[in-house]
PDB file of C-alpha atoms in Angstrom:
ATOM      1  CA  MET B  98      15.525  10.241   6.250  1.00  0.00           C
ATOM      2  CA  PRO B  99      16.960   7.488   4.002  1.00  0.00           C
ATOM      3  CA  THR B 100      14.986   6.717   0.857  1.00  0.00           C
ATOM      4  CA  ARG B 101      14.849   4.136  -1.904  1.00  0.00           C
ATOM      5  CA  THR B 102      13.938   4.710  -5.529  1.00  0.00           C
ATOM      6  CA  GLU B 103      11.236   3.012  -7.545  1.00  0.00           C
ATOM      7  CA  GLY B 104      12.157  -0.289  -9.101  1.00  0.00           C
ATOM      8  CA  SER B 105      14.030  -1.423  -5.989  1.00  0.00           C
ATOM      9  CA  HIS B 106      12.985  -4.584  -4.185  1.00  0.00           C
ATOM     10  CA  ASP B 107      11.579  -4.697  -0.672  1.00  0.00           C
ATOM     11  CA  GLY B 108      14.227  -4.105   1.979  1.00  0.00           C
ATOM     12  CA  GLU B 109      14.345  -3.387   5.695  1.00  0.00           C
ATOM     13  CA  ASP B 110      13.982   0.366   5.177  1.00  0.00           C
ATOM     14  CA  PHE B 111      11.086   0.446   2.736  1.00  0.00           C
ATOM     15  CA  VAL B 112       8.254  -1.476   1.114  1.00  0.00           C
ATOM     16  CA  GLU B 113       7.240  -1.403  -2.537  1.00  0.00           C
ATOM     17  CA  ALA B 114       3.525  -0.804  -2.971  1.00  0.00           C
ATOM     18  CA  SER B 115       0.944   0.338  -5.503  1.00  0.00           C
ATOM     19  CA  MET B 116      -0.451   3.848  -5.129  1.00  0.00           C
ATOM     20  CA  HIS B 117      -3.054   5.808  -7.081  1.00  0.00           C
ATOM     21  CA  PHE B 118      -2.539   9.289  -8.552  1.00  0.00           C
ATOM     22  CA  LEU B 119      -4.407  11.723 -10.766  1.00  0.00           C
ATOM     23  CA  ALA B 120      -3.746  10.801 -14.386  1.00  0.00           C
ATOM     24  CA  ARG B 121      -1.835  13.222 -16.619  1.00  0.00           C
ATOM     25  CA  ASP B 122      -4.752  13.496 -19.006  1.00  0.00           C
ATOM     26  CA  LYS B 123      -5.562  16.185 -21.587  1.00  0.00           C
ATOM     27  CA  LEU B 124      -9.043  16.405 -20.056  1.00  0.00           C
ATOM     28  CA  PHE B 125      -7.587  18.352 -17.148  1.00  0.00           C
ATOM     29  CA  GLU B 126      -6.170  20.976 -19.489  1.00  0.00           C
ATOM     30  CA  VAL B 127      -9.747  22.173 -20.020  1.00  0.00           C
ATOM     31  CA  GLU B 128     -11.677  20.735 -17.081  1.00  0.00           C
ATOM     32  CA  LYS B 129     -11.051  20.966 -13.347  1.00  0.00           C
ATOM     33  CA  PRO B 130     -11.032  17.647 -11.464  1.00  0.00           C
ATOM     34  CA  TYR B 131     -14.158  17.212  -9.352  1.00  0.00           C
ATOM     35  CA  SER B 132     -15.963  14.679  -7.186  1.00  0.00           C
ATOM     36  CA  LEU B 133     -19.602  14.903  -6.074  1.00  0.00           C
ATOM     37  CA  ARG B 134     -20.594  13.827  -2.567  1.00  0.00           C
ATOM     38  CA  PHE B 135     -24.228  13.290  -3.545  1.00  0.00           C
ATOM     39  CA  PRO B 136     -26.085  11.478  -6.356  1.00  0.00           C
ATOM     40  CA  PRO B 137     -26.111  13.784  -9.411  1.00  0.00           C
ATOM     41  CA  GLU B 138     -29.147  14.387 -11.576  1.00  0.00           C
ATOM     42  CA  GLY B 139     -29.279  13.702 -15.295  1.00  0.00           C
ATOM     43  CA  ASP B 140     -26.159  12.590 -17.142  1.00  0.00           C
ATOM     44  CA  LEU B 141     -23.588  14.382 -14.972  1.00  0.00           C
ATOM     45  CA  PRO B 142     -20.872  11.907 -13.908  1.00  0.00           C
ATOM     46  CA  GLN B 143     -20.262  11.476 -10.170  1.00  0.00           C
ATOM     47  CA  SER B 144     -16.625  12.389 -10.814  1.00  0.00           C
ATOM     48  CA  ASN B 145     -14.334  13.174 -13.726  1.00  0.00           C
ATOM     49  CA  ILE B 146     -11.201  12.042 -11.903  1.00  0.00           C
ATOM     50  CA  LYS B 147      -9.048   9.612 -13.863  1.00  0.00           C
ATOM     51  CA  ARG B 148      -6.552   7.571 -11.865  1.00  0.00           C
ATOM     52  CA  GLU B 149      -3.190   6.040 -12.645  1.00  0.00           C
ATOM     53  CA  LYS B 150      -1.548   3.347 -10.540  1.00  0.00           C
ATOM     54  CA  PHE B 151       2.203   3.297  -9.951  1.00  0.00           C
ATOM     55  CA  ARG B 152       4.606   1.149  -7.966  1.00  0.00           C
ATOM     56  CA  VAL B 153       6.164   3.342  -5.292  1.00  0.00           C
ATOM     57  CA  ALA B 154       8.894   2.764  -2.717  1.00  0.00           C
ATOM     58  CA  VAL B 155       7.357   3.729   0.651  1.00  0.00           C
ATOM     59  CA  ASN B 156      10.138   4.351   3.141  1.00  0.00           C
ATOM     60  CA  ASP B 157      10.205   3.560   6.849  1.00  0.00           C
ATOM     61  CA  MET B 158      10.102   6.910   8.668  1.00  0.00           C
ATOM     62  CA  ARG B 159      11.528   5.264  11.790  1.00  0.00           C
ATOM     63  CA  LYS B 160      14.878   4.972  10.009  1.00  0.00           C
ATOM     64  CA  GLY B 161      17.342   7.850  10.058  1.00  0.00           C
ATOM     65  CA  GLU B 162      16.489  11.368  11.151  1.00  0.00           C
ATOM     66  CA  PRO B 163      12.863  11.762  12.248  1.00  0.00           C
ATOM     67  CA  PRO B 164      10.714  13.856   9.877  1.00  0.00           C
ATOM     68  CA  LYS B 165       9.921  17.450  10.816  1.00  0.00           C
ATOM     69  CA  LEU B 166       6.789  19.401  10.010  1.00  0.00           C
ATOM     70  CA  ASP B 167       8.643  22.521   8.823  1.00  0.00           C
ATOM     71  CA  GLU B 168      11.157  20.568   6.728  1.00  0.00           C
ATOM     72  CA  ASN B 169       9.190  17.599   5.389  1.00  0.00           C
ATOM     73  CA  GLY B 170       5.557  18.616   5.944  1.00  0.00           C
ATOM     74  CA  PHE B 171       4.884  15.918   8.536  1.00  0.00           C
ATOM     75  CA  GLN B 172       6.140  14.505  11.805  1.00  0.00           C
ATOM     76  CA  ILE B 173       5.436  11.891  14.478  1.00  0.00           C
ATOM     77  CA  THR B 174       3.997  13.209  17.741  1.00  0.00           C
ATOM     78  CA  ASN B 175       3.290  11.339  20.957  1.00  0.00           C
ATOM     79  CA  MET B 176      -0.278  12.031  22.053  1.00  0.00           C
ATOM     80  CA  GLU B 177      -1.911  10.059  24.839  1.00  0.00           C
ATOM     81  CA  SER B 178      -5.704  10.072  25.059  1.00  0.00           C
ATOM     82  CA  THR B 179      -8.238   9.352  27.762  1.00  0.00           C
ATOM     83  CA  MET B 180     -10.483   7.883  25.057  1.00  0.00           C
ATOM     84  CA  GLN B 181     -11.022   4.134  25.081  1.00  0.00           C
ATOM     85  CA  TYR B 182     -11.465   2.150  21.879  1.00  0.00           C
ATOM     86  CA  SER B 183     -15.247   1.941  22.303  1.00  0.00           C
ATOM     87  CA  ASP B 184     -15.480   5.721  22.854  1.00  0.00           C
ATOM     88  CA  PHE B 185     -14.753   6.313  19.178  1.00  0.00           C
ATOM     89  CA  ASP B 186     -18.207   4.917  18.379  1.00  0.00           C
ATOM     90  CA  ASP B 187     -19.694   8.014  20.021  1.00  0.00           C
ATOM     91  CA  ASP B 188     -19.481  11.175  17.886  1.00  0.00           C
ATOM     92  CA  GLU B 189     -20.505  13.414  20.775  1.00  0.00           C
ATOM     93  CA  ARG B 190     -17.754  12.035  22.997  1.00  0.00           C
ATOM     94  CA  ILE B 191     -15.235  12.522  20.186  1.00  0.00           C
ATOM     95  CA  LYS B 192     -16.316  16.159  19.894  1.00  0.00           C
ATOM     96  CA  SER B 193     -16.334  16.879  23.630  1.00  0.00           C
ATOM     97  CA  VAL B 194     -13.250  14.906  24.696  1.00  0.00           C
ATOM     98  CA  TYR B 195     -10.985  13.854  21.843  1.00  0.00           C
ATOM     99  CA  LEU B 196     -11.064  17.072  19.849  1.00  0.00           C
ATOM    100  CA  ALA B 197     -10.183  19.035  22.985  1.00  0.00           C
ATOM    101  CA  GLU B 198      -7.196  16.735  23.461  1.00  0.00           C
ATOM    102  CA  VAL B 199      -6.139  17.317  19.854  1.00  0.00           C
ATOM    103  CA  GLU B 200      -6.381  21.078  20.262  1.00  0.00           C
ATOM    104  CA  ALA B 201      -4.325  21.043  23.473  1.00  0.00           C
ATOM    105  CA  SER B 202      -1.680  18.794  21.905  1.00  0.00           C
ATOM    106  CA  LEU B 203      -1.309  20.946  18.783  1.00  0.00           C
ATOM    107  CA  LEU B 204      -0.955  24.094  20.888  1.00  0.00           C
ATOM    108  CA  LYS B 205       1.827  22.466  22.876  1.00  0.00           C
ATOM    109  CA  VAL B 206       3.674  20.859  19.951  1.00  0.00           C
ATOM    110  CA  LEU B 207       3.426  23.715  17.434  1.00  0.00           C
ATOM    111  CA  GLY B 208       3.453  26.705  19.763  1.00  0.00           C
ATOM    112  CA  GLY B 209       0.354  28.286  18.252  1.00  0.00           C
ATOM    113  CA  LYS B 210      -1.923  30.803  19.908  1.00  0.00           C
ATOM    114  CA  HIS B 211      -5.248  29.187  19.037  1.00  0.00           C
ATOM    115  CA  VAL B 212      -6.465  25.906  17.532  1.00  0.00           C
ATOM    116  CA  HIS B 213      -9.849  25.070  16.043  1.00  0.00           C
ATOM    117  CA  VAL B 214     -10.591  21.530  14.852  1.00  0.00           C
ATOM    118  CA  MET B 215     -12.869  21.728  11.817  1.00  0.00           C
ATOM    119  CA  ASP B 216     -13.950  18.120  11.492  1.00  0.00           C
ATOM    120  CA  PHE B 217     -13.033  14.487  11.981  1.00  0.00           C
ATOM    121  CA  ALA B 218     -13.522  11.164  10.217  1.00  0.00           C
ATOM    122  CA  VAL B 219     -13.497   7.698  11.758  1.00  0.00           C
ATOM    123  CA  ARG B 220     -12.521   5.104   9.171  1.00  0.00           C
ATOM    124  CA  ARG B 221     -13.097   1.376   9.626  1.00  0.00           C
ATOM    125  CA  ARG B 222     -11.842  -0.676   6.705  1.00  0.00           C
ATOM    126  CA  ALA B 223     -14.325  -3.251   5.473  1.00  0.00           C
ATOM    127  CA  SER B 224     -12.740  -6.654   4.941  1.00  0.00           C
ATOM    128  CA  GLN B 225     -13.697  -6.495   1.233  1.00  0.00           C
ATOM    129  CA  PHE B 226     -12.028  -3.108   0.625  1.00  0.00           C
ATOM    130  CA  PRO B 227     -10.683  -2.117  -1.891  1.00  0.00           C
ATOM    131  CA  ILE B 228     -12.884  -4.514  -3.900  1.00  0.00           C
ATOM    132  CA  SER B 229     -16.269  -2.956  -4.598  1.00  0.00           C
ATOM    133  CA  THR B 230     -19.319  -4.862  -3.389  1.00  0.00           C
ATOM    134  CA  GLY B 231     -21.677  -2.889  -5.630  1.00  0.00           C
ATOM    135  CA  LYS B 232     -23.073  -1.110  -2.582  1.00  0.00           C
ATOM    136  CA  GLU B 233     -21.802   1.724  -0.424  1.00  0.00           C
ATOM    137  CA  PHE B 234     -19.702   0.616   2.530  1.00  0.00           C
ATOM    138  CA  GLU B 235     -21.341   1.198   5.906  1.00  0.00           C
ATOM    139  CA  THR B 236     -18.280   3.059   7.209  1.00  0.00           C
ATOM    140  CA  LEU B 237     -15.716   5.445   5.729  1.00  0.00           C
ATOM    141  CA  GLN B 238     -12.866   3.592   4.012  1.00  0.00           C
ATOM    142  CA  PRO B 239      -9.167   4.426   3.569  1.00  0.00           C
ATOM    143  CA  ALA B 240      -8.542   7.194   1.027  1.00  0.00           C
ATOM    144  CA  ALA B 241      -6.333   5.548  -1.585  1.00  0.00           C
ATOM    145  CA  LEU B 242      -5.900   8.449  -4.042  1.00  0.00           C
ATOM    146  CA  ALA B 243      -2.929  10.746  -3.382  1.00  0.00           C
ATOM    147  CA  HIS B 244      -4.140  14.214  -2.457  1.00  0.00           C
ATOM    148  CA  VAL B 245      -3.842  17.266  -0.188  1.00  0.00           C
ATOM    149  CA  ASP B 246      -7.030  18.205   1.655  1.00  0.00           C
ATOM    150  CA  PHE B 247      -7.038  21.973   0.975  1.00  0.00           C
ATOM    151  CA  THR B 248      -5.563  24.762  -1.079  1.00  0.00           C
ATOM    152  CA  VAL B 249      -4.393  27.941   0.668  1.00  0.00           C
ATOM    153  CA  ARG B 250      -7.184  29.975  -0.924  1.00  0.00           C
ATOM    154  CA  GLU B 251      -9.693  27.409   0.334  1.00  0.00           C
ATOM    155  CA  GLY B 252      -8.234  27.807   3.816  1.00  0.00           C
ATOM    156  CA  GLU B 253      -8.787  31.558   3.565  1.00  0.00           C
ATOM    157  CA  ARG B 254     -12.383  30.998   2.463  1.00  0.00           C
ATOM    158  CA  LEU B 255     -13.051  28.594   5.340  1.00  0.00           C
ATOM    159  CA  ILE B 256     -11.738  31.156   7.827  1.00  0.00           C
ATOM    160  CA  GLU B 257     -14.144  33.685   6.322  1.00  0.00           C
ATOM    161  CA  VAL B 258     -16.987  31.175   6.722  1.00  0.00           C
ATOM    162  CA  MET B 259     -16.052  30.311  10.307  1.00  0.00           C
ATOM    163  CA  TYR B 260     -15.450  33.832  11.605  1.00  0.00           C
ATOM    164  CA  GLY B 261     -17.696  35.948   9.403  1.00  0.00           C
ATOM    165  CA  GLU B 262     -17.099  39.704   9.648  1.00  0.00           C
ATOM    166  CA  ARG B 263     -14.217  39.204  12.087  1.00  0.00           C
ATOM    167  CA  ALA B 264     -12.282  36.864   9.810  1.00  0.00           C
ATOM    168  CA  VAL B 265     -10.036  39.748   8.749  1.00  0.00           C
ATOM    169  CA  GLU B 266      -8.554  39.821  12.257  1.00  0.00           C
ATOM    170  CA  VAL B 267      -7.473  36.192  11.957  1.00  0.00           C
ATOM    171  CA  LEU B 268      -6.314  36.403   8.345  1.00  0.00           C
ATOM    172  CA  LYS B 269      -3.778  39.106   9.214  1.00  0.00           C
ATOM    173  CA  GLY B 270      -1.673  36.522  11.029  1.00  0.00           C
ATOM    174  CA  HIS B 271       0.038  33.252  10.163  1.00  0.00           C
ATOM    175  CA  TRP B 272      -2.145  30.125  10.052  1.00  0.00           C
ATOM    176  CA  GLN B 273      -1.836  26.501   9.014  1.00  0.00           C
ATOM    177  CA  ILE B 274      -4.227  23.628   8.370  1.00  0.00           C
ATOM    178  CA  ILE B 275      -2.894  20.555  10.152  1.00  0.00           C
ATOM    179  CA  ASN B 276      -4.159  16.982   9.819  1.00  0.00           C
ATOM    180  CA  VAL B 277      -3.953  14.706  12.856  1.00  0.00           C
ATOM    181  CA  TRP B 278      -4.034  10.964  12.107  1.00  0.00           C
ATOM    182  CA  ARG B 279      -3.988   8.065  14.569  1.00  0.00           C
ATOM    183  CA  PRO B 280      -4.987   4.386  14.588  1.00  0.00           C
ATOM    184  CA  LEU B 281      -7.734   3.286  16.960  1.00  0.00           C
ATOM    185  CA  ARG B 282      -5.864   0.059  17.639  1.00  0.00           C
ATOM    186  CA  GLY B 283      -2.307  -0.981  17.067  1.00  0.00           C
ATOM    187  CA  PRO B 284       0.342  -1.746  16.213  1.00  0.00           C
ATOM    188  CA  LEU B 285      -1.048  -0.883  12.788  1.00  0.00           C
ATOM    189  CA  ASN B 286       0.300  -2.112   9.453  1.00  0.00           C
ATOM    190  CA  ASP B 287      -2.949  -2.756   7.571  1.00  0.00           C
ATOM    191  CA  TRP B 288      -3.558  -0.065   4.923  1.00  0.00           C
ATOM    192  CA  PRO B 289      -1.350   2.521   6.669  1.00  0.00           C
ATOM    193  CA  LEU B 290      -1.050   6.161   5.700  1.00  0.00           C
ATOM    194  CA  ALA B 291       1.727   7.169   3.304  1.00  0.00           C
ATOM    195  CA  LEU B 292       3.039  10.742   3.454  1.00  0.00           C
ATOM    196  CA  CYS B 293       5.134  12.483   0.832  1.00  0.00           C
ATOM    197  CA  ASP B 294       8.140  14.592   1.765  1.00  0.00           C
ATOM    198  CA  ALA B 295       7.007  18.070   0.720  1.00  0.00           C
ATOM    199  CA  GLN B 296      10.480  19.013  -0.488  1.00  0.00           C
ATOM    200  CA  SER B 297      10.333  16.188  -3.048  1.00  0.00           C
ATOM    201  CA  VAL B 298       7.093  17.518  -4.590  1.00  0.00           C
ATOM    202  CA  ASP B 299       7.012  19.681  -7.718  1.00  0.00           C
ATOM    203  CA  PHE B 300       4.064  21.861  -6.693  1.00  0.00           C
ATOM    204  CA  ARG B 301       4.054  23.683 -10.039  1.00  0.00           C
ATOM    205  CA  ASN B 302       3.839  20.663 -12.345  1.00  0.00           C
ATOM    206  CA  ASP B 303       2.560  17.724 -10.284  1.00  0.00           C
ATOM    207  CA  ILE B 304      -0.257  19.303  -8.272  1.00  0.00           C
ATOM    208  CA  MET B 305      -3.679  20.408  -9.538  1.00  0.00           C
ATOM    209  CA  ALA B 306      -6.599  22.012  -7.691  1.00  0.00           C
ATOM    210  CA  GLY B 307      -9.825  20.003  -7.646  1.00  0.00           C
ATOM    211  CA  ASP B 308     -13.346  20.475  -6.271  1.00  0.00           C
ATOM    212  CA  ILE B 309     -15.128  18.348  -3.677  1.00  0.00           C
ATOM    213  CA  VAL B 310     -18.806  19.180  -4.123  1.00  0.00           C
ATOM    214  CA  TYR B 311     -21.407  18.686  -1.386  1.00  0.00           C
ATOM    215  CA  GLU B 312     -25.087  19.457  -1.812  1.00  0.00           C
ATOM    216  CA  ASN B 313     -24.729  22.798  -0.023  1.00  0.00           C
ATOM    217  CA  PHE B 314     -21.000  23.504  -0.124  1.00  0.00           C
ATOM    218  CA  VAL B 315     -17.931  23.234  -2.352  1.00  0.00           C
ATOM    219  CA  THR B 316     -14.387  22.886  -1.091  1.00  0.00           C
ATOM    220  CA  GLU B 317     -11.126  22.885  -3.046  1.00  0.00           C
ATOM    221  CA  ASN B 318      -8.362  20.347  -2.548  1.00  0.00           C
ATOM    222  CA  LEU B 319      -5.181  19.387  -4.406  1.00  0.00           C
ATOM    223  CA  GLN B 320      -4.896  16.344  -6.631  1.00  0.00           C
ATOM    224  CA  VAL B 321      -1.449  14.791  -7.020  1.00  0.00           C
ATOM    225  CA  MET B 322       0.159  13.431 -10.179  1.00  0.00           C
ATOM    226  CA  HIS B 323       2.937  10.894  -9.975  1.00  0.00           C
ATOM    227  CA  ASN B 324       6.583  11.860 -10.257  1.00  0.00           C
ATOM    228  CA  PRO B 325       9.412   9.352  -9.634  1.00  0.00           C
ATOM    229  CA  ASP B 326      11.273  12.025  -7.647  1.00  0.00           C
ATOM    230  CA  GLN B 327       8.598  12.014  -4.945  1.00  0.00           C
ATOM    231  CA  LYS B 328       9.721  10.449  -1.660  1.00  0.00           C
ATOM    232  CA  TRP B 329       7.022   8.607   0.276  1.00  0.00           C
ATOM    233  CA  PHE B 330       7.096   7.426   3.899  1.00  0.00           C
ATOM    234  CA  TYR B 331       4.975   5.453   6.349  1.00  0.00           C
ATOM    235  CA  LEU B 332       5.130   4.518  10.030  1.00  0.00           C
ATOM    236  CA  PRO B 333       5.270   0.723  10.462  1.00  0.00           C
ATOM    237  CA  ASP B 334       3.794  -0.778  13.633  1.00  0.00           C
ATOM    238  CA  GLN B 335       2.123   2.539  14.454  1.00  0.00           C
ATOM    239  CA  THR B 336       0.736   2.569  17.999  1.00  0.00           C
ATOM    240  CA  THR B 337      -2.352   4.383  19.219  1.00  0.00           C
ATOM    241  CA  SER B 338      -0.234   7.032  20.976  1.00  0.00           C
ATOM    242  CA  GLU B 339       1.911   7.715  17.885  1.00  0.00           C
ATOM    243  CA  VAL B 340       0.073  10.433  16.002  1.00  0.00           C
ATOM    244  CA  LEU B 341       1.000  11.646  12.532  1.00  0.00           C
ATOM    245  CA  ILE B 342       0.544  15.367  12.032  1.00  0.00           C
ATOM    246  CA  PHE B 343       0.963  16.878   8.576  1.00  0.00           C
ATOM    247  CA  LYS B 344       0.302  20.071   6.666  1.00  0.00           C
ATOM    248  CA  SER B 345      -2.588  20.644   4.303  1.00  0.00           C
ATOM    249  CA  ALA B 346      -1.999  24.391   3.917  1.00  0.00           C
ATOM    250  CA  ASP B 347       0.275  27.153   5.187  1.00  0.00           C
ATOM    251  CA  SER B 348      -0.438  30.869   4.791  1.00  0.00           C
ATOM    252  CA  GLU B 349       3.272  31.705   4.828  1.00  0.00           C
ATOM    253  CA  HIS B 350       5.928  30.679   2.322  1.00  0.00           C
ATOM    254  CA  SER B 351       7.494  27.428   3.421  1.00  0.00           C
ATOM    255  CA  ASP B 352       9.940  24.846   2.112  1.00  0.00           C
ATOM    256  CA  ALA B 353       7.246  22.336   3.111  1.00  0.00           C
ATOM    257  CA  PRO B 354       3.901  23.918   2.178  1.00  0.00           C
ATOM    258  CA  ALA B 355       1.870  20.686   2.330  1.00  0.00           C
ATOM    259  CA  SER B 356       2.297  16.913   2.445  1.00  0.00           C
ATOM    260  CA  PRO B 357       0.398  14.778  -0.087  1.00  0.00           C
ATOM    261  CA  HIS B 358      -0.937  11.594   1.447  1.00  0.00           C
ATOM    262  CA  ALA B 359      -2.780   8.361   0.636  1.00  0.00           C
ATOM    263  CA  ALA B 360      -3.501   4.994   2.164  1.00  0.00           C
ATOM    264  CA  PHE B 361      -1.897   1.943   0.562  1.00  0.00           C
ATOM    265  CA  TYR B 362      -2.047  -1.839   0.691  1.00  0.00           C
ATOM    266  CA  ASN B 363       0.915  -2.967   2.764  1.00  0.00           C
ATOM    267  CA  PRO B 364       2.167  -6.406   1.685  1.00  0.00           C
ATOM    268  CA  ARG B 365       4.017  -6.685   5.000  1.00  0.00           C
ATOM    269  CA  ALA B 366       0.870  -6.599   7.109  1.00  0.00           C
ATOM    270  CA  ALA B 367       0.237  -9.905   8.866  1.00  0.00           C
ATOM    271  CA  ARG B 368      -2.546 -11.988   7.368  1.00  0.00           C
ATOM    272  CA  ASP B 369      -4.335 -12.148  10.708  1.00  0.00           C
ATOM    273  CA  GLU B 370      -4.093  -8.410  11.460  1.00  0.00           C
ATOM    274  CA  LEU B 371      -7.494  -6.845  12.002  1.00  0.00           C
ATOM    275  CA  PRO B 372      -8.626  -4.314   9.349  1.00  0.00           C
ATOM    276  CA  ARG B 373      -7.434  -0.763   9.902  1.00  0.00           C
ATOM    277  CA  GLU B 374      -9.476   1.550  12.089  1.00  0.00           C
ATOM    278  CA  SER B 375      -8.367   5.171  12.427  1.00  0.00           C
ATOM    279  CA  ILE B 376      -9.468   8.708  13.142  1.00  0.00           C
ATOM    280  CA  ASP B 377      -8.241  11.760  11.294  1.00  0.00           C
ATOM    281  CA  CYS B 378      -8.940  15.369  12.207  1.00  0.00           C
ATOM    282  CA  ARG B 379      -8.337  18.618  10.346  1.00  0.00           C
ATOM    283  CA  ALA B 380      -7.510  21.676  12.381  1.00  0.00           C
ATOM    284  CA  PHE B 381      -6.647  25.324  11.925  1.00  0.00           C
ATOM    285  CA  VAL B 382      -3.603  26.368  13.938  1.00  0.00           C
ATOM    286  CA  PHE B 383      -3.368  30.147  14.346  1.00  0.00           C
ATOM    287  CA  TYR B 384      -0.235  32.041  15.345  1.00  0.00           C
ATOM    288  CA  ALA B 385      -1.494  35.651  15.505  1.00  0.00           C
ATOM    289  CA  ASP B 386      -1.080  37.146  18.972  1.00  0.00           C
ATOM    290  CA  LEU B 387      -4.636  38.453  19.343  1.00  0.00           C
ATOM    291  CA  PRO B 388      -6.074  39.632  22.678  1.00  0.00           C
ATOM    292  CA  GLU B 389      -8.970  37.236  22.046  1.00  0.00           C
ATOM    293  CA  TYR B 390      -9.928  35.066  19.107  1.00  0.00           C
ATOM    294  CA  PRO B 391     -13.394  35.701  17.661  1.00  0.00           C
ATOM    295  CA  PRO B 392     -16.133  33.083  18.144  1.00  0.00           C
ATOM    296  CA  VAL B 393     -16.952  30.661  15.353  1.00  0.00           C
ATOM    297  CA  VAL B 394     -20.180  31.755  13.658  1.00  0.00           C
ATOM    298  CA  GLU B 395     -20.520  28.855  11.172  1.00  0.00           C
ATOM    299  CA  ASP B 396     -20.070  25.222  12.215  1.00  0.00           C
ATOM    300  CA  ILE B 397     -17.864  23.505   9.660  1.00  0.00           C
ATOM    301  CA  PHE B 398     -19.095  20.138  10.968  1.00  0.00           C
ATOM    302  CA  GLN B 399     -22.431  20.903   9.336  1.00  0.00           C
ATOM    303  CA  LEU B 400     -20.740  21.654   6.007  1.00  0.00           C
ATOM    304  CA  PHE B 401     -18.358  18.710   5.855  1.00  0.00           C
ATOM    305  CA  GLN B 402     -20.391  15.559   6.267  1.00  0.00           C
ATOM    306  CA  THR B 403     -17.356  13.444   5.393  1.00  0.00           C
ATOM    307  CA  HIS B 404     -13.901  14.187   4.070  1.00  0.00           C
ATOM    308  CA  LEU B 405     -11.273  12.453   1.980  1.00  0.00           C
TER     309      LEU B 405
END
């Protein structure tokens, strides 16, 4: 995939945009980044995350060789759906129809033995976003801070939560956490998703574990600090059947262990384009050749009310 470096001007193969990253701050030498998903009591801040904004060249992933999950951490997959636009207003229909389609598609594309979708998030950008109105938005908004949804150890813990005493059977084999991202209407250019080539990421020096804290559950993700060597990509004019799949965790050593991602303001989006609407799912893909996979004993949907 061809890339451009920061400081270049917009060209046919890329767009220059602002993106937000975790700041390289001394605070994080002694304190783990965290964000609370509920109103805290007393003087505890809602979050201790400090952001830095950088200009980044976001490359067109349609140019050159298509990205591959095992090499870059993400890829484009064609996935038709029987869901109509209005169906995505119905959470129960998403669970009964769309998630089954996602599971079947991931099994076919990745060659796994079993897939379990943990959760989903429908995001509908408010016309005011990213400007704060002083009130909470009525719908989930694009996630503009670069991050990875899970650490590997968090993936292990979630498997233990989901499968209880039989989790050990699943943990013996290879597993991945895969995100599945699609627009609800297209072609989409408004606040698209940017994905970072995993091989351009310094996972030792530019990645830091952080906590997402719910009232009854804590999950660990990865915060991303900026490095000019990182190579970012997006899919211009993304259609509703063009699905981006990308890694959040991989239990086996890989050249592409995970792909950091973030939404960004796209200066090339047409002024009259409707605000972005999208759905993203997070799924476990299991590769162990078990006679039968154990039943889920804890519903992750009840633990994750929303996700980044």
